[in-house]
Amino acid sequence: MSFATVYLFSQSPRVSWISDLGKYVGLEIESVSAAETANFAEIFPLKKVPALVTADGFKLTEAIAIYLYIIAKSSKPEFAGVTEEEKANNLRWLSFFNSDVISAAMGMFMGQTDEVKEESREKTLVLLKYLDEYLKNCPTKFLSSNEILVGDIFVNKLLQMIPFASEFEKIAAYMDAVKEHPIISGN
């Protein structure tokens, strides 16, 4: 029996991997296209994606809340962190990339003018420089832990979209290490 259904836009790096997350933590999650679901607006009146509905009818929106809920209900709650510090730092990076980095980077692709695209590129560069510096002095192997957490998967998926992210030495090494995780590598 499926644990949940997640409605999403399949091309979104924020959630296109959510079924793989479920598989990794031992839960069956069906991903369906919100755009191809005739009654999506009846189920979720705000039409926000991603949107999750469990087998018992619990509904949830917002990507970070969905990731953390899935992990909390799984056999691998440590994938969101073990210590309170790991959990908080994992949430920090999820939030930072889901807000600051996505906002900056999307302007590079969707900006209406070359000026807007260049401003977005500059903002993104500042954020990537910050991340690269953090990684240089990071006390753990990954962003929040010596183990890969859900935040690392999310960050890696978004970094893959930014054409110049791998030009930063520490970011490139980090991305190479995280891509070995089964959620990304498919192993």
PDB file of C-alpha atoms in Angstrom:
ATOM      1  CA  MET A   1       0.000   0.000   0.000  1.00  0.00           C
ATOM      2  CA  SER A   2       1.239   3.440  -0.888  1.00  0.00           C
ATOM      3  CA  PHE A   3       2.132   5.672   2.058  1.00  0.00           C
ATOM      4  CA  ALA A   4       1.268   8.839   0.154  1.00  0.00           C
ATOM      5  CA  THR A   5       0.670  10.550  -3.145  1.00  0.00           C
ATOM      6  CA  VAL A   6       2.623  13.691  -3.956  1.00  0.00           C
ATOM      7  CA  TYR A   7       1.336  16.118  -6.552  1.00  0.00           C
ATOM      8  CA  LEU A   8       4.114  18.013  -8.262  1.00  0.00           C
ATOM      9  CA  PHE A   9       5.566  19.513 -11.400  1.00  0.00           C
ATOM     10  CA  SER A  10       7.791  16.665 -12.543  1.00  0.00           C
ATOM     11  CA  GLN A  11      10.574  18.872 -13.887  1.00  0.00           C
ATOM     12  CA  SER A  12      11.110  20.734 -10.629  1.00  0.00           C
ATOM     13  CA  PRO A  13      14.450  19.876  -8.988  1.00  0.00           C
ATOM     14  CA  ARG A  14      12.851  20.758  -5.660  1.00  0.00           C
ATOM     15  CA  VAL A  15      10.630  17.680  -5.721  1.00  0.00           C
ATOM     16  CA  SER A  16      11.169  15.547  -8.825  1.00  0.00           C
ATOM     17  CA  TRP A  17      13.108  13.128  -6.602  1.00  0.00           C
ATOM     18  CA  ILE A  18      10.475  12.706  -3.882  1.00  0.00           C
ATOM     19  CA  SER A  19       9.546   9.137  -4.876  1.00  0.00           C
ATOM     20  CA  ASP A  20      13.249   8.260  -4.643  1.00  0.00           C
ATOM     21  CA  LEU A  21      13.321   9.823  -1.172  1.00  0.00           C
ATOM     22  CA  GLY A  22      10.399   7.608  -0.187  1.00  0.00           C
ATOM     23  CA  LYS A  23      12.099   4.519  -1.569  1.00  0.00           C
ATOM     24  CA  TYR A  24      15.316   5.370   0.278  1.00  0.00           C
ATOM     25  CA  VAL A  25      13.539   5.746   3.631  1.00  0.00           C
ATOM     26  CA  GLY A  26      11.309   2.706   3.065  1.00  0.00           C
ATOM     27  CA  LEU A  27       8.001   4.356   2.130  1.00  0.00           C
ATOM     28  CA  GLU A  28       6.111   3.989  -1.116  1.00  0.00           C
ATOM     29  CA  ILE A  29       5.299   7.404  -2.498  1.00  0.00           C
ATOM     30  CA  GLU A  30       3.450   7.886  -5.732  1.00  0.00           C
ATOM     31  CA  SER A  31       4.317  11.033  -7.668  1.00  0.00           C
ATOM     32  CA  VAL A  32       1.662  12.445  -9.956  1.00  0.00           C
ATOM     33  CA  SER A  33       1.494  15.560 -12.077  1.00  0.00           C
ATOM     34  CA  ALA A  34      -0.623  18.265 -10.482  1.00  0.00           C
ATOM     35  CA  ALA A  35      -1.245  19.710 -13.949  1.00  0.00           C
ATOM     36  CA  GLU A  36      -2.684  16.406 -15.163  1.00  0.00           C
ATOM     37  CA  THR A  37      -4.917  15.844 -12.129  1.00  0.00           C
ATOM     38  CA  ALA A  38      -8.406  17.074 -12.956  1.00  0.00           C
ATOM     39  CA  ASN A  39      -9.527  17.523  -9.340  1.00  0.00           C
ATOM     40  CA  PHE A  40      -6.263  18.921  -7.948  1.00  0.00           C
ATOM     41  CA  ALA A  41      -7.890  22.299  -7.123  1.00  0.00           C
ATOM     42  CA  GLU A  42     -10.624  20.486  -5.164  1.00  0.00           C
ATOM     43  CA  ILE A  43      -8.021  18.608  -3.114  1.00  0.00           C
ATOM     44  CA  PHE A  44      -5.722  21.640  -2.681  1.00  0.00           C
ATOM     45  CA  PRO A  45      -7.682  24.878  -3.255  1.00  0.00           C
ATOM     46  CA  LEU A  46      -4.532  27.043  -3.274  1.00  0.00           C
ATOM     47  CA  LYS A  47      -3.124  24.812  -6.048  1.00  0.00           C
ATOM     48  CA  LYS A  48       0.313  24.809  -4.398  1.00  0.00           C
ATOM     49  CA  VAL A  49       2.822  22.150  -5.306  1.00  0.00           C
ATOM     50  CA  PRO A  50       4.283  20.019  -4.013  1.00  0.00           C
ATOM     51  CA  ALA A  51       1.276  18.712  -2.150  1.00  0.00           C
ATOM     52  CA  LEU A  52       1.099  15.433  -0.245  1.00  0.00           C
ATOM     53  CA  VAL A  53      -1.891  13.289   0.705  1.00  0.00           C
ATOM     54  CA  THR A  54      -1.296  10.217   2.859  1.00  0.00           C
ATOM     55  CA  ALA A  55      -3.298   7.011   2.577  1.00  0.00           C
ATOM     56  CA  ASP A  56      -5.287   8.073   5.664  1.00  0.00           C
ATOM     57  CA  GLY A  57      -6.079  11.519   4.212  1.00  0.00           C
ATOM     58  CA  PHE A  58      -3.512  13.779   5.903  1.00  0.00           C
ATOM     59  CA  LYS A  59      -2.679  16.707   3.598  1.00  0.00           C
ATOM     60  CA  LEU A  60       0.484  18.780   3.564  1.00  0.00           C
ATOM     61  CA  THR A  61       2.055  21.392   1.304  1.00  0.00           C
ATOM     62  CA  GLU A  62       5.485  23.075   1.249  1.00  0.00           C
ATOM     63  CA  ALA A  63       8.534  21.099   0.087  1.00  0.00           C
ATOM     64  CA  ILE A  64      10.544  21.241   3.304  1.00  0.00           C
ATOM     65  CA  ALA A  65       7.587  20.224   5.463  1.00  0.00           C
ATOM     66  CA  ILE A  66       6.915  17.310   3.108  1.00  0.00           C
ATOM     67  CA  TYR A  67      10.539  16.071   3.170  1.00  0.00           C
ATOM     68  CA  LEU A  68      10.715  16.224   6.947  1.00  0.00           C
ATOM     69  CA  TYR A  69       7.312  14.587   7.408  1.00  0.00           C
ATOM     70  CA  ILE A  70       8.225  11.699   5.103  1.00  0.00           C
ATOM     71  CA  ILE A  71      11.496  11.174   6.943  1.00  0.00           C
ATOM     72  CA  ALA A  72       9.849  11.402  10.384  1.00  0.00           C
ATOM     73  CA  LYS A  73       7.328   8.713   9.400  1.00  0.00           C
ATOM     74  CA  SER A  74      10.040   6.426   8.000  1.00  0.00           C
ATOM     75  CA  SER A  75      12.491   3.885   9.323  1.00  0.00           C
ATOM     76  CA  LYS A  76      15.322   6.426   8.762  1.00  0.00           C
ATOM     77  CA  PRO A  77      14.526   9.496  10.877  1.00  0.00           C
ATOM     78  CA  GLU A  78      18.270  10.148  11.123  1.00  0.00           C
ATOM     79  CA  PHE A  79      18.192  11.271   7.476  1.00  0.00           C
ATOM     80  CA  ALA A  80      17.036  14.658   8.822  1.00  0.00           C
ATOM     81  CA  GLY A  81      19.818  14.677  11.444  1.00  0.00           C
ATOM     82  CA  VAL A  82      20.549  12.896  14.698  1.00  0.00           C
ATOM     83  CA  THR A  83      21.547  15.628  17.118  1.00  0.00           C
ATOM     84  CA  GLU A  84      19.524  18.797  17.594  1.00  0.00           C
ATOM     85  CA  GLU A  85      22.400  20.709  16.001  1.00  0.00           C
ATOM     86  CA  GLU A  86      22.362  18.480  12.893  1.00  0.00           C
ATOM     87  CA  LYS A  87      18.586  18.806  12.617  1.00  0.00           C
ATOM     88  CA  ALA A  88      18.713  22.584  12.963  1.00  0.00           C
ATOM     89  CA  ASN A  89      21.592  22.963  10.504  1.00  0.00           C
ATOM     90  CA  ASN A  90      19.896  20.621   8.017  1.00  0.00           C
ATOM     91  CA  LEU A  91      16.760  22.769   8.215  1.00  0.00           C
ATOM     92  CA  ARG A  92      18.907  25.875   7.834  1.00  0.00           C
ATOM     93  CA  TRP A  93      20.336  24.702   4.499  1.00  0.00           C
ATOM     94  CA  LEU A  94      16.981  23.457   3.237  1.00  0.00           C
ATOM     95  CA  SER A  95      15.455  26.846   4.006  1.00  0.00           C
ATOM     96  CA  PHE A  96      18.396  28.886   2.681  1.00  0.00           C
ATOM     97  CA  PHE A  97      18.358  27.102  -0.674  1.00  0.00           C
ATOM     98  CA  ASN A  98      14.558  26.977  -0.902  1.00  0.00           C
ATOM     99  CA  SER A  99      14.325  30.733  -0.406  1.00  0.00           C
ATOM    100  CA  ASP A 100      17.502  32.755  -0.976  1.00  0.00           C
ATOM    101  CA  VAL A 101      19.229  30.625  -3.594  1.00  0.00           C
ATOM    102  CA  ILE A 102      16.142  29.731  -5.616  1.00  0.00           C
ATOM    103  CA  SER A 103      15.004  33.368  -5.613  1.00  0.00           C
ATOM    104  CA  ALA A 104      18.365  34.585  -6.841  1.00  0.00           C
ATOM    105  CA  ALA A 105      18.960  31.839  -9.388  1.00  0.00           C
ATOM    106  CA  MET A 106      15.489  31.870 -10.954  1.00  0.00           C
ATOM    107  CA  GLY A 107      16.001  35.447 -12.087  1.00  0.00           C
ATOM    108  CA  MET A 108      18.908  34.276 -14.240  1.00  0.00           C
ATOM    109  CA  PHE A 109      16.565  32.048 -16.197  1.00  0.00           C
ATOM    110  CA  MET A 110      13.264  33.884 -15.967  1.00  0.00           C
ATOM    111  CA  GLY A 111      14.277  37.536 -15.754  1.00  0.00           C
ATOM    112  CA  GLN A 112      12.465  39.751 -18.239  1.00  0.00           C
ATOM    113  CA  THR A 113      15.540  41.820 -19.144  1.00  0.00           C
ATOM    114  CA  ASP A 114      19.267  41.250 -19.460  1.00  0.00           C
ATOM    115  CA  GLU A 115      19.754  43.640 -16.550  1.00  0.00           C
ATOM    116  CA  VAL A 116      17.520  41.535 -14.282  1.00  0.00           C
ATOM    117  CA  LYS A 117      19.306  38.368 -15.393  1.00  0.00           C
ATOM    118  CA  GLU A 118      22.715  39.906 -14.635  1.00  0.00           C
ATOM    119  CA  GLU A 119      21.566  41.163 -11.209  1.00  0.00           C
ATOM    120  CA  SER A 120      20.305  37.665 -10.435  1.00  0.00           C
ATOM    121  CA  ARG A 121      23.577  36.151 -11.572  1.00  0.00           C
ATOM    122  CA  GLU A 122      25.493  38.504  -9.264  1.00  0.00           C
ATOM    123  CA  LYS A 123      23.222  37.666  -6.308  1.00  0.00           C
ATOM    124  CA  THR A 124      23.681  33.969  -7.013  1.00  0.00           C
ATOM    125  CA  LEU A 125      27.464  34.386  -7.150  1.00  0.00           C
ATOM    126  CA  VAL A 126      27.439  36.053  -3.720  1.00  0.00           C
ATOM    127  CA  LEU A 127      25.435  33.163  -2.272  1.00  0.00           C
ATOM    128  CA  LEU A 128      27.692  30.555  -3.876  1.00  0.00           C
ATOM    129  CA  LYS A 129      30.806  32.333  -2.554  1.00  0.00           C
ATOM    130  CA  TYR A 130      29.221  32.171   0.893  1.00  0.00           C
ATOM    131  CA  LEU A 131      28.567  28.435   0.509  1.00  0.00           C
ATOM    132  CA  ASP A 132      32.087  27.786  -0.805  1.00  0.00           C
ATOM    133  CA  GLU A 133      33.591  29.619   2.193  1.00  0.00           C
ATOM    134  CA  TYR A 134      31.346  27.692   4.560  1.00  0.00           C
ATOM    135  CA  LEU A 135      32.498  24.410   3.023  1.00  0.00           C
ATOM    136  CA  LYS A 136      36.160  25.424   3.430  1.00  0.00           C
ATOM    137  CA  ASN A 137      35.717  25.680   7.187  1.00  0.00           C
ATOM    138  CA  CYS A 138      32.843  23.238   7.685  1.00  0.00           C
ATOM    139  CA  PRO A 139      33.375  21.099  10.802  1.00  0.00           C
ATOM    140  CA  THR A 140      31.559  18.161   9.186  1.00  0.00           C
ATOM    141  CA  LYS A 141      32.056  16.233   5.951  1.00  0.00           C
ATOM    142  CA  PHE A 142      28.743  17.500   4.543  1.00  0.00           C
ATOM    143  CA  LEU A 143      26.741  20.652   5.290  1.00  0.00           C
ATOM    144  CA  SER A 144      25.221  19.485   8.568  1.00  0.00           C
ATOM    145  CA  SER A 145      26.708  16.113   9.418  1.00  0.00           C
ATOM    146  CA  ASN A 146      29.383  13.598   8.562  1.00  0.00           C
ATOM    147  CA  GLU A 147      26.591  11.706   6.806  1.00  0.00           C
ATOM    148  CA  ILE A 148      24.552  12.917   3.845  1.00  0.00           C
ATOM    149  CA  LEU A 149      21.220  14.312   4.995  1.00  0.00           C
ATOM    150  CA  VAL A 150      18.108  15.298   3.049  1.00  0.00           C
ATOM    151  CA  GLY A 151      19.358  18.895   2.977  1.00  0.00           C
ATOM    152  CA  ASP A 152      22.456  17.784   1.074  1.00  0.00           C
ATOM    153  CA  ILE A 153      20.305  16.063  -1.546  1.00  0.00           C
ATOM    154  CA  PHE A 154      18.131  19.147  -1.957  1.00  0.00           C
ATOM    155  CA  VAL A 155      21.123  21.494  -2.138  1.00  0.00           C
ATOM    156  CA  ASN A 156      22.850  19.236  -4.670  1.00  0.00           C
ATOM    157  CA  LYS A 157      19.763  19.097  -6.889  1.00  0.00           C
ATOM    158  CA  LEU A 158      19.559  22.890  -6.944  1.00  0.00           C
ATOM    159  CA  LEU A 159      23.296  23.393  -7.443  1.00  0.00           C
ATOM    160  CA  GLN A 160      23.100  21.173 -10.531  1.00  0.00           C
ATOM    161  CA  MET A 161      20.810  23.790 -12.104  1.00  0.00           C
ATOM    162  CA  ILE A 162      23.272  26.642 -11.658  1.00  0.00           C
ATOM    163  CA  PRO A 163      25.683  26.526 -14.612  1.00  0.00           C
ATOM    164  CA  PHE A 164      28.669  27.988 -12.775  1.00  0.00           C
ATOM    165  CA  ALA A 165      28.245  26.324  -9.353  1.00  0.00           C
ATOM    166  CA  SER A 166      30.895  23.701 -10.049  1.00  0.00           C
ATOM    167  CA  GLU A 167      33.449  26.441 -10.788  1.00  0.00           C
ATOM    168  CA  PHE A 168      33.856  26.824  -7.020  1.00  0.00           C
ATOM    169  CA  GLU A 169      36.404  24.298  -5.760  1.00  0.00           C
ATOM    170  CA  LYS A 170      34.728  23.299  -2.486  1.00  0.00           C
ATOM    171  CA  ILE A 171      31.248  23.289  -4.013  1.00  0.00           C
ATOM    172  CA  ALA A 172      32.442  21.040  -6.861  1.00  0.00           C
ATOM    173  CA  ALA A 173      33.998  18.576  -4.401  1.00  0.00           C
ATOM    174  CA  TYR A 174      30.859  18.659  -2.257  1.00  0.00           C
ATOM    175  CA  MET A 175      28.608  18.020  -5.286  1.00  0.00           C
ATOM    176  CA  ASP A 176      30.796  15.076  -6.355  1.00  0.00           C
ATOM    177  CA  ALA A 177      30.581  13.541  -2.882  1.00  0.00           C
ATOM    178  CA  VAL A 178      26.801  13.994  -2.555  1.00  0.00           C
ATOM    179  CA  LYS A 179      26.027  12.606  -6.016  1.00  0.00           C
ATOM    180  CA  GLU A 180      27.213   9.201  -4.792  1.00  0.00           C
ATOM    181  CA  HIS A 181      24.154   8.952  -2.525  1.00  0.00           C
ATOM    182  CA  PRO A 182      21.586   6.356  -3.725  1.00  0.00           C
ATOM    183  CA  ILE A 183      18.839   8.977  -4.123  1.00  0.00           C
ATOM    184  CA  ILE A 184      20.959  10.740  -6.748  1.00  0.00           C
ATOM    185  CA  SER A 185      23.037   7.891  -8.175  1.00  0.00           C
ATOM    186  CA  GLY A 186      20.126   5.474  -8.411  1.00  0.00           C
ATOM    187  CA  ASN A 187      22.074   2.691  -6.652  1.00  0.00           C
TER     188      ASN A 187
END
